[in-house]
């Protein structure tokens, strides 16, 4: 086989990244998915769409987000120079809004009037509810009943913004089940409904479309790092659930061989514990939610319940492009346990005055591990994908009321 | 090639009546009861049997079939045991077609070539795999057809004229028309609208057309069957199973008789359509 010229040309026209991806959906949805693909292809090359995106990204979302040199964290770790890409400073408090803006503008172009979404931690749900409020669209968010409990502040935010939040009682009552229920809603209301998927998973074209909307993170990072240091970063690191914040940072740098890339999977109690959400490290390729990708499952192909302290990473799968980047070895996927993430949550809060979401605390935990092994001139960028206000009560409970 | 499915529809046409396709979930509420139910169905009037393959995440199914699948999984059902069920059924019945209905992942993990060989050997006649649209034909559809297993495609209200030929291209046995945009066992289909849709599909294919999703009562079954070659009833039957279970979710003496009674009512209603048409 010939070596790849580029890691950035995927997917193929069937939506495949290597063996991963594809369009494994019910026939009822297939015509709409083909329409969506055509609408997105048209929007992508329409200067008016780009201008509209750029305008809202600057004035509503508040981009560009800063690339911040975490001086005290770097000194504390005693190795690499650590930069934080401050996606938590976006409107709504996470990177999710980048993608939702794109999809909502696309839904408007397609004449859809009702938006549905699934959410785990609630960050994608909040971003969707926010933009639906802004554009006067009806919004229904499916959220696992377990997540409704552990992410209460975000439920109130969504309702405040006018969205209907439906707690999902089936299965493990977390993100996977919320996605099943959203797909069932979509099949039922396909004529007027747009499904705004929150991560780089699902049937083609979602994984590449969501990646494209998130890739602004990496594009800004490249320009900001060149301005700050006059060269590219040496390493990138981001937490991976479905993987949208990670691919958003990584994609821009895949063809820069000098940039080492780490994706951090939520290991829960450990990758061999049976209580994990590390799809690549503890799973195998299978088919769920419209795509082939690494999934946690048993020997009969029944999907396992994931476990993570972080609701946003508590999903038994991962986006297909990550599965491919793992297969070809371009990105190194590493595990982070609940306990390690909790430690990082506290350390970043105390050293930098930034309370990270539990999701990206997983990435910070691996920075704590890797940065000390690197020389002082090593430039490391970590995606601080969301803010941790939503997690404060969860963490307080876990620490027995002591933060 | 004459298969059990084509032979059965030829026979139905000769009798001048539509067929009744019954769906139950394999292993619900347990393997032994499920086998009893399966053996009861032909005598009660089922012309074709759809056997649901349990899956943890059935994204096109409503609450009734979701719950049936979880009951079966809890009782230890696997894809291998589902093939065992078919093999056990075939010992006594060589004529009634069995179609497995489910999702791709358990088959993918079992291994596609091994699954096709084992399903054929067990006496499976056809496959309905909800999450394999024509775009993914090379995964299972083409090798299954090659091996002589009918791959039965779902056509839906959103399948328009331009897409219909794609959907019908690699399908065999019969076409399954999904009567509503929605999940199994939800909205009630409008018989007139469904009849027109079936007529539209028949302009594109010589295959029989069965209609399902949302058909619950004998009267609805008769109304839908009047405009189609067969009608599929599923959620109502697995609900009948559920209602007879004890507090621990185990089968009772009433489980098989209750489902049998409902199948007999459905069959009588569907066969009545044939008699009316003949009068």
XYZ file of C-alpha atoms in Angstrom:
682
model
C 0.000 0.000 0.000
C 1.208 3.488 -0.795
C 1.895 5.824 2.069
C -0.769 8.466 2.540
C 0.017 11.879 1.094
C -2.257 13.483 3.617
C -4.212 12.571 6.727
C -6.728 15.302 5.997
C -8.538 14.106 2.869
C -11.046 11.774 4.519
C -13.704 10.597 4.458
C -14.344 8.913 1.090
C -17.642 9.565 -0.658
C -19.394 6.859 1.375
C -18.244 8.566 4.561
C -15.516 6.061 5.422
C -12.317 6.692 7.342
C -10.489 3.417 6.704
C -12.940 0.730 7.823
C -14.787 3.199 10.062
C -17.691 5.568 9.407
C -20.392 4.856 6.833
C -24.171 5.323 6.925
C -25.780 2.608 9.032
C -29.262 4.066 9.428
C -32.873 3.079 8.839
C -34.195 3.677 5.336
C -36.630 6.319 6.662
C -33.651 8.557 7.441
C -31.571 7.827 4.355
C -33.231 10.315 1.956
C -32.863 13.083 4.538
C -29.237 12.208 5.181
C -28.555 12.471 1.445
C -30.341 15.851 1.375
C -28.295 17.018 4.335
C -25.086 15.978 2.621
C -26.050 17.907 -0.527
C -27.080 20.966 1.505
C -23.821 20.918 3.428
C -21.707 20.510 0.280
C -23.488 23.543 -1.209
C -23.116 25.634 1.954
C -19.426 24.807 2.273
C -18.601 26.565 -0.989
C -21.089 29.417 -0.577
C -19.287 32.639 0.431
C -22.534 33.933 1.955
C -22.655 30.972 4.363
C -19.039 31.523 5.374
C -19.636 35.236 5.905
C -22.677 34.473 8.045
C -20.686 31.945 10.114
C -17.753 34.312 10.567
C -20.043 37.113 11.692
C -21.776 35.087 14.402
C -18.526 33.422 15.483
C -16.968 36.843 16.094
C -19.897 38.745 17.584
C -22.117 36.108 19.187
C -19.730 33.292 20.176
C -16.839 35.654 20.947
C -14.104 34.119 18.803
C -11.208 33.861 18.499
C -10.779 32.191 21.862
C -7.442 33.015 23.526
C -4.410 30.748 23.465
C -3.192 31.291 27.007
C 0.239 30.457 28.387
C -0.410 28.659 31.683
C 2.683 29.928 33.420
C 2.048 28.656 36.945
C 0.929 25.232 35.741
C 4.029 24.999 33.535
C 6.323 26.002 36.391
C 4.627 23.570 38.745
C 5.079 20.680 36.315
C 8.650 21.673 35.549
C 8.806 20.648 31.894
C 6.970 21.725 28.768
C 5.524 25.173 28.206
C 1.799 24.519 28.486
C -0.720 26.590 26.560
C -4.469 26.367 27.115
C -6.796 26.854 24.160
C -9.575 28.658 25.990
C -12.711 27.182 24.417
C -14.441 27.505 27.777
C -14.594 31.258 27.186
C -16.960 30.855 24.234
C -20.567 31.881 24.707
C -22.358 28.968 26.467
C -19.091 27.880 28.082
C -17.702 25.239 25.772
C -16.534 24.392 22.251
C -19.947 22.892 21.438
C -21.318 26.202 20.168
C -18.922 26.224 17.160
C -20.648 23.181 15.695
C -24.172 24.065 16.734
C -23.929 27.446 15.010
C -22.974 25.727 11.761
C -25.715 23.149 11.970
C -28.426 25.655 12.918
C -27.526 27.916 10.004
C -27.665 24.828 7.791
C -31.055 23.801 9.223
C -32.373 27.274 8.399
C -31.087 26.936 4.826
C -32.916 23.592 4.587
C -36.171 25.113 5.853
C -36.326 22.956 8.990
C -38.311 24.405 11.905
C -37.736 21.937 14.707
C -34.340 21.023 16.153
C -33.566 17.956 18.235
C -30.340 17.140 20.039
C -28.876 14.607 22.438
C -26.728 15.720 25.301
C -24.545 14.100 27.945
C -23.045 16.747 30.212
C -25.554 19.219 28.845
C -22.998 21.440 27.099
C -24.214 20.499 23.624
C -27.812 20.768 24.804
C -27.191 24.252 26.191
C -25.462 25.364 22.986
C -28.351 24.002 20.901
C -30.992 25.583 23.148
C -29.094 28.879 22.946
C -28.950 29.053 19.170
C -32.547 27.855 18.842
C -33.545 30.758 21.090
C -31.463 33.132 18.995
C -33.083 31.986 15.732
C -36.603 31.296 17.031
C -36.575 27.541 16.450
C -38.391 24.887 18.455
C -35.854 22.825 20.419
C -36.144 19.392 22.030
C -33.152 17.957 23.916
C -32.874 14.287 24.902
C -30.819 13.658 28.004
C -30.313 10.441 29.963
C -32.182 10.505 33.276
C -28.909 9.813 35.141
C -27.305 12.821 33.456
C -30.315 15.024 34.201
C -29.560 14.341 37.873
C -25.804 14.902 37.778
C -25.884 17.950 35.479
C -28.869 19.817 36.958
C -27.544 23.360 36.338
C -27.429 22.695 32.608
C -30.988 21.334 32.629
C -32.189 24.606 34.168
C -30.187 26.591 31.619
C -31.761 24.705 28.704
C -35.259 25.187 30.084
C -34.556 28.868 30.721
C -33.600 29.158 27.053
C -36.955 27.724 26.017
C -35.943 24.164 25.169
C -37.891 21.095 26.182
C -35.599 18.636 27.997
C -36.786 15.029 27.829
C -35.198 12.697 30.414
C -34.516 9.312 28.786
C -35.364 6.337 30.988
C -34.293 3.491 28.685
C -31.076 1.448 28.863
C -28.276 2.935 30.981
C -30.101 6.319 30.985
C -27.010 8.183 29.776
C -25.726 9.655 26.511
C -26.021 6.450 24.432
C -29.700 6.140 25.295
C -30.293 9.841 24.683
C -28.903 9.313 21.183
C -31.197 6.293 20.600
C -34.193 8.356 21.661
C -33.159 11.308 19.468
C -32.859 8.944 16.494
C -36.352 7.576 17.245
C -37.722 11.118 17.356
C -35.998 11.931 14.067
C -37.450 8.869 12.321
C -40.882 9.953 13.516
C -40.647 13.670 12.646
C -38.325 13.559 9.682
C -40.365 16.053 7.602
C -39.741 19.159 9.721
C -36.949 18.119 12.079
C -33.194 18.642 11.929
C -31.062 16.441 14.165
C -28.211 18.547 15.540
C -25.630 15.914 16.560
C -23.151 17.184 19.126
C -20.084 15.197 18.257
C -18.045 13.785 15.376
C -20.093 10.591 15.252
C -23.278 9.325 13.622
C -23.956 8.640 9.956
C -22.011 10.432 7.233
C -21.922 13.433 6.739
C -22.085 14.236 10.477
C -18.551 13.173 11.491
C -16.863 15.286 8.821
C -19.374 18.145 9.003
C -19.014 18.523 12.776
C -15.227 18.257 12.403
C -15.235 21.040 9.823
C -17.254 23.311 12.125
C -14.906 22.532 15.038
C -11.690 22.812 13.060
C -11.652 26.552 13.727
C -10.066 25.576 17.065
C -6.952 24.203 15.378
C -6.803 26.945 12.745
C -6.777 29.646 15.408
C -4.269 27.694 17.477
C -1.838 27.503 14.566
C -1.986 31.271 13.949
C -1.862 32.125 17.647
C 1.107 29.846 18.338
C 3.013 31.216 15.341
C 2.404 34.698 16.695
C 3.357 33.822 20.283
C 6.346 31.550 19.668
C 7.127 31.860 15.984
C 6.688 28.148 15.400
C 4.217 25.290 15.585
C 3.454 23.468 18.840
C 5.358 20.252 19.577
C 2.377 18.438 21.018
C -1.394 18.651 21.255
C -3.596 17.022 23.821
C -7.361 16.831 24.216
C -10.007 14.686 25.897
C -12.012 12.394 23.637
C -15.566 11.252 24.270
C -17.189 11.346 20.861
C -14.183 13.481 20.047
C -15.366 16.815 18.644
C -13.129 19.146 20.662
C -10.160 16.856 20.013
C -10.625 16.558 16.262
C -11.293 20.309 16.157
C -7.827 20.919 17.558
C -6.028 18.015 15.848
C -7.279 18.167 12.271
C -5.357 21.302 11.323
C -2.071 19.648 12.417
C -2.451 16.073 11.145
C -0.070 16.693 8.247
C 2.582 18.384 10.382
C 4.823 15.431 11.235
C 6.609 17.330 14.002
C 3.411 17.674 16.018
C 2.840 14.807 18.427
C -0.867 14.275 19.152
C -2.528 12.700 22.202
C -6.230 11.857 22.588
C -7.288 11.138 26.159
C -10.003 8.539 26.713
C -12.041 8.424 29.910
C -10.913 5.218 31.603
C -13.418 5.456 34.465
C -12.138 3.050 37.125
C -9.490 1.755 34.652
C -9.536 0.273 31.156
C -9.675 -3.322 32.403
C -12.179 -2.615 35.187
C -15.355 -3.091 33.158
C -16.256 0.395 34.432
C -14.815 2.499 31.654
C -15.675 4.699 28.697
C -12.422 4.093 26.774
C -13.851 2.853 23.452
C -10.551 2.544 21.598
C -8.494 1.142 24.465
C -11.140 -1.266 25.808
C -13.398 -1.838 22.787
C -13.384 -3.160 19.253
C -14.866 -2.076 15.909
C -18.627 -2.443 15.619
C -21.697 -0.631 14.318
C -23.877 1.727 16.355
C -25.643 5.040 15.850
C -25.034 5.197 12.125
C -21.317 4.448 11.961
C -18.690 1.767 12.356
C -16.188 2.661 15.031
C -14.559 1.336 18.194
C -17.275 0.419 20.703
C -17.533 -1.157 24.122
C -19.495 -4.387 23.770
C -19.752 -8.014 24.822
C -18.929 -11.086 22.714
C -22.495 -11.188 21.314
C -22.207 -7.635 19.952
C -24.431 -6.189 22.676
C -23.333 -2.661 23.576
C -21.930 -2.257 27.085
C -22.775 0.538 29.448
C -19.951 3.027 29.684
C -18.758 4.547 32.913
C -17.069 7.871 33.487
C -17.173 10.490 36.215
C -17.784 12.912 33.370
C -21.239 12.788 31.787
C -19.849 14.189 28.544
C -17.434 11.265 28.113
C -19.835 8.584 29.360
C -20.441 6.997 25.952
C -19.424 3.509 24.717
C -18.191 4.743 21.325
C -15.979 7.353 19.675
C -16.039 9.248 16.391
C -14.961 7.154 13.363
C -12.139 9.488 12.347
C -10.501 8.961 15.745
C -10.827 5.193 15.271
C -9.010 5.561 11.962
C -6.340 7.886 13.378
C -5.740 5.223 16.015
C -5.568 2.403 13.437
C -2.967 4.246 11.370
C -1.081 5.443 14.438
C -1.197 9.186 13.752
C -2.765 9.991 17.130
C -1.817 8.264 20.355
C -4.843 7.441 22.529
C -4.166 7.179 26.242
C -6.384 6.521 29.280
C -7.227 8.760 32.221
C -9.104 7.501 35.273
C -11.835 9.286 37.219
C -9.406 9.824 40.098
C -6.723 11.381 37.899
C -9.313 13.715 36.351
C -10.502 14.804 39.790
C -6.933 15.664 40.767
C -6.443 17.734 37.626
C -9.767 19.512 38.190
C -8.476 20.739 41.553
C -4.937 21.530 40.421
C -5.935 23.733 37.489
C -8.491 25.548 39.639
C -5.873 26.357 42.278
C -2.885 27.146 40.039
C -4.509 29.072 37.215
C -7.854 30.233 38.606
C -9.631 28.294 35.896
C -12.181 25.636 36.866
C -12.193 23.163 33.974
C -15.084 20.926 32.967
C -14.567 17.345 34.145
C -14.312 16.360 30.466
C -11.188 18.423 29.759
C -9.840 17.762 33.252
C -8.989 14.359 31.729
C -6.685 16.112 29.259
C -5.151 18.263 32.003
C -4.413 15.087 33.986
C -2.339 13.754 31.093
C -0.577 17.112 30.724
C 0.453 16.639 34.363
C 1.920 13.286 33.373
C 3.543 14.147 30.034
C 4.683 17.774 30.452
C 7.309 16.972 33.156
C 8.975 14.494 30.747
C 9.474 17.179 28.077
C 12.201 19.845 27.796
C 11.519 23.472 28.739
C 11.266 24.587 25.121
C 8.602 21.994 24.300
C 5.352 23.730 23.321
C 2.267 21.827 24.429
C -1.317 22.863 23.667
C -4.224 21.449 25.625
C -7.805 22.063 24.597
C -9.657 23.521 27.545
C -12.953 22.639 25.948
C -15.404 23.658 28.656
C -15.769 25.379 31.968
C -16.452 23.451 35.126
C -19.203 25.406 36.861
C -21.642 22.624 35.967
C -19.438 20.078 37.763
C -18.813 21.897 41.021
C -21.566 20.130 42.969
C -20.559 16.683 41.609
C -16.957 17.271 42.605
C -17.934 18.682 46.007
C -19.966 15.513 46.694
C -17.064 13.290 45.657
C -14.657 15.191 47.879
C -17.027 15.052 50.805
C -17.864 18.719 50.619
C -14.223 19.787 50.547
C -12.929 21.344 47.368
C -35.034 -20.149 -7.383
C -37.959 -21.340 -5.272
C -37.467 -20.464 -1.658
C -39.795 -20.994 1.272
C -40.736 -17.325 1.059
C -41.569 -17.314 -2.646
C -43.421 -20.635 -2.303
C -45.498 -19.223 0.542
C -46.478 -16.064 -1.370
C -47.288 -18.121 -4.480
C -49.526 -20.267 -2.327
C -51.223 -17.204 -0.788
C -51.868 -15.795 -4.256
C -53.424 -19.110 -5.277
C -55.672 -18.948 -2.229
C -56.585 -15.396 -3.185
C -55.839 -13.931 0.210
C -53.231 -11.768 1.913
C -50.832 -13.276 4.419
C -50.224 -12.682 8.104
C -46.634 -12.071 9.162
C -46.111 -12.366 12.909
C -43.161 -10.905 14.802
C -41.918 -12.193 18.119
C -38.577 -11.555 19.789
C -36.246 -14.539 19.990
C -35.701 -15.603 23.592
C -38.547 -13.508 25.033
C -39.252 -14.103 27.870
C -36.877 -17.104 27.834
C -35.547 -19.610 25.311
C -37.997 -22.448 26.018
C -41.133 -20.302 26.004
C -39.912 -18.589 22.880
C -39.574 -21.979 21.146
C -43.086 -22.934 22.245
C -44.410 -19.659 20.854
C -42.575 -20.221 17.605
C -44.010 -23.750 17.229
C -47.518 -22.480 17.985
C -47.518 -19.736 15.334
C -48.108 -21.668 12.060
C -51.055 -23.605 13.505
C -52.598 -20.377 14.799
C -52.496 -18.843 11.335
C -49.109 -17.154 10.869
C -48.038 -17.434 7.226
C -44.550 -15.990 7.695
C -42.601 -15.638 10.950
C -40.390 -12.681 11.710
C -38.046 -13.466 14.547
C -36.548 -10.437 16.251
C -32.860 -10.665 17.101
C -32.406 -8.894 20.453
C -30.110 -5.866 20.523
C -29.324 -3.452 23.342
C -29.868 -0.370 21.184
C -32.781 -0.917 18.792
C -33.047 2.592 17.367
C -36.060 1.915 15.113
C -38.139 0.160 17.742
C -40.749 1.490 20.119
C -41.018 0.706 23.840
C -42.757 -2.694 23.412
C -40.064 -4.280 21.233
C -37.260 -2.529 23.142
C -38.545 -4.140 26.332
C -38.935 -7.549 24.680
C -35.314 -7.425 23.515
C -34.072 -6.513 26.982
C -36.120 -9.353 28.537
C -34.540 -11.789 26.099
C -31.016 -10.504 26.726
C -31.563 -10.693 30.465
C -32.615 -14.326 30.014
C -29.306 -14.985 28.226
C -30.356 -14.874 24.577
C -27.539 -14.531 22.020
C -27.416 -14.624 18.240
C -26.132 -18.217 18.413
C -29.120 -19.200 20.553
C -31.455 -17.475 18.109
C -30.084 -19.702 15.352
C -30.595 -22.671 17.724
C -34.265 -21.668 18.027
C -34.681 -21.694 14.268
C -32.944 -25.071 14.003
C -35.251 -26.525 16.673
C -38.321 -25.101 14.920
C -37.273 -26.579 11.561
C -37.322 -30.109 13.011
C -41.117 -29.928 12.989
C -41.878 -27.340 10.300
C -40.194 -27.338 6.908
C -42.587 -24.936 5.185
C -43.134 -21.774 7.227
C -40.652 -19.088 6.222
C -38.573 -17.515 8.985
C -37.104 -14.063 8.584
C -34.644 -12.706 11.147
C -35.158 -9.033 11.933
C -32.669 -6.951 13.815
C -29.616 -4.728 13.751
C -26.224 -5.254 12.193
C -23.808 -5.223 15.126
C -24.504 -8.711 16.569
C -24.128 -10.173 13.051
C -20.965 -8.160 12.374
C -19.425 -9.420 15.606
C -20.547 -13.019 14.940
C -18.752 -12.668 11.579
C -20.658 -12.162 8.322
C -19.510 -15.286 6.398
C -19.957 -17.509 9.450
C -23.383 -16.005 10.136
C -24.593 -16.554 6.574
C -23.456 -20.185 6.626
C -24.952 -20.892 10.068
C -28.234 -19.085 9.323
C -28.668 -21.036 6.087
C -27.911 -24.309 7.826
C -30.337 -23.513 10.657
C -33.197 -22.905 8.214
C -33.402 -19.115 8.124
C -34.976 -17.848 4.888
C -34.520 -14.117 4.970
C -33.020 -11.128 6.769
C -34.370 -7.694 7.609
C -31.549 -5.581 8.989
C -32.870 -2.182 9.934
C -29.590 -0.268 9.899
C -28.284 -1.533 6.555
C -29.615 0.764 3.809
C -28.620 0.148 0.149
C -25.570 2.374 0.694
C -24.083 -0.421 2.856
C -25.058 -3.348 0.594
C -21.621 -4.886 0.493
C -21.612 -5.439 4.264
C -24.234 -8.194 4.305
C -26.887 -7.822 1.607
C -24.809 -8.894 -1.383
C -23.080 -11.880 0.290
C -26.434 -13.010 1.758
C -28.165 -12.884 -1.629
C -25.235 -14.730 -3.143
C -25.717 -17.491 -0.593
C -29.446 -17.722 -1.306
C -30.720 -15.874 1.768
C -33.412 -13.340 0.903
C -32.434 -9.815 1.915
C -35.690 -8.001 2.578
C -35.546 -4.275 2.291
C -37.605 -1.705 4.110
C -39.305 0.899 1.920
C -40.749 3.855 3.807
C -42.974 6.885 3.267
C -39.769 8.902 2.727
C -38.542 6.593 -0.058
C -39.488 8.684 -3.102
C -39.780 7.690 -6.765
C -36.143 8.452 -7.522
C -34.863 6.403 -4.591
C -37.266 3.463 -4.904
C -35.274 1.672 -7.648
C -32.156 1.857 -5.418
C -34.071 0.341 -2.520
C -35.538 -2.418 -4.703
C -32.323 -3.221 -6.576
C -30.913 -5.881 -4.263
C -33.980 -7.080 -2.462
C -35.534 -10.527 -2.555
C -38.405 -12.479 -1.017
C -40.706 -9.565 -0.397
C -40.600 -5.826 0.161
C -41.416 -4.607 3.657
C -43.307 -1.328 3.464
C -42.988 0.670 6.681
C -46.456 2.182 6.947
C -45.540 5.207 9.055
C -42.586 7.503 9.566
C -41.773 6.369 13.041
C -40.794 3.507 15.270
C -42.449 0.117 15.649
C -45.742 0.036 17.496
C -46.320 3.799 17.474
C -48.772 5.690 15.222
C -51.652 3.923 13.488
C -51.288 3.831 9.714
C -54.042 5.104 7.404
C -55.133 2.143 5.259
C -55.958 4.257 2.184
C -52.607 6.033 2.201
C -50.826 2.724 2.702
C -52.778 1.098 -0.153
C -51.699 3.873 -2.520
C -48.079 3.527 -1.406
C -48.143 -0.228 -1.964
C -49.596 0.296 -5.454
C -46.753 2.736 -6.174
C -44.133 0.188 -5.077
C -45.779 -2.510 -7.176
C -45.230 -0.409 -10.297
C -41.513 -0.939 -9.696
C -41.340 -4.587 -8.629
C -42.947 -7.987 -9.042
C -42.108 -8.925 -5.443
C -44.906 -9.220 -2.896
C -45.304 -6.259 -0.531
C -45.877 -6.746 3.193
C -46.879 -3.791 5.361
C -45.980 -3.275 9.003
C -45.160 -0.831 11.879
C -48.119 0.318 13.964
C -50.633 -2.428 13.086
C -52.130 -3.583 16.394
C -55.694 -4.914 16.155
C -57.401 -7.532 13.957
C -59.520 -4.773 12.364
C -56.418 -2.701 11.516
C -54.678 -5.800 10.199
C -57.620 -6.576 7.924
C -57.824 -2.987 6.650
C -54.082 -2.854 5.849
C -54.004 -6.383 4.416
C -56.768 -5.473 1.955
C -54.299 -3.263 0.093
C -51.193 -5.454 0.364
C -49.872 -8.995 -0.034
C -49.346 -9.400 3.700
C -49.560 -7.492 6.945
C -47.006 -7.605 9.763
C -48.000 -7.516 13.436
C -45.267 -7.311 16.047
C -45.565 -4.911 18.982
C -49.088 -6.146 19.800
C -47.807 -9.725 20.070
C -44.815 -8.907 22.270
C -47.157 -6.828 24.422
C -49.379 -9.899 24.721
C -46.325 -11.791 25.954
C -45.494 -9.086 28.475
C -49.009 -8.923 29.921
C -48.925 -12.599 30.889
C -45.603 -12.486 32.742
C -45.461 -12.800 36.520
C -43.996 -10.159 38.819
C -40.495 -11.556 38.296
C -40.898 -11.302 34.523
C -41.178 -15.067 34.038
C -43.568 -16.833 31.668
C -46.822 -18.201 33.107
C -49.219 -20.928 31.982
C -51.151 -18.201 30.190
C -48.273 -16.857 28.050
C -48.503 -19.141 25.025
C -52.348 -19.401 25.036
C -52.758 -15.612 25.217
C -50.462 -14.993 22.253
C -52.062 -17.878 20.355
C -55.531 -16.385 20.877
C -54.413 -13.039 19.468
C -52.710 -14.650 16.459
C -55.911 -16.615 15.726
C -57.982 -13.420 15.822
C -55.518 -11.644 13.553
C -55.397 -14.569 11.133
C -59.175 -14.796 10.983
C -59.456 -11.078 10.244
C -56.756 -11.214 7.562
C -58.255 -14.342 5.950
C -61.659 -12.615 5.950
C -60.179 -10.100 3.527
C -59.513 -12.914 1.094
C -63.066 -14.265 1.395
C -64.561 -10.835 0.778
C -62.377 -10.342 -2.248
C -63.490 -13.720 -3.605
C -67.208 -13.035 -3.129
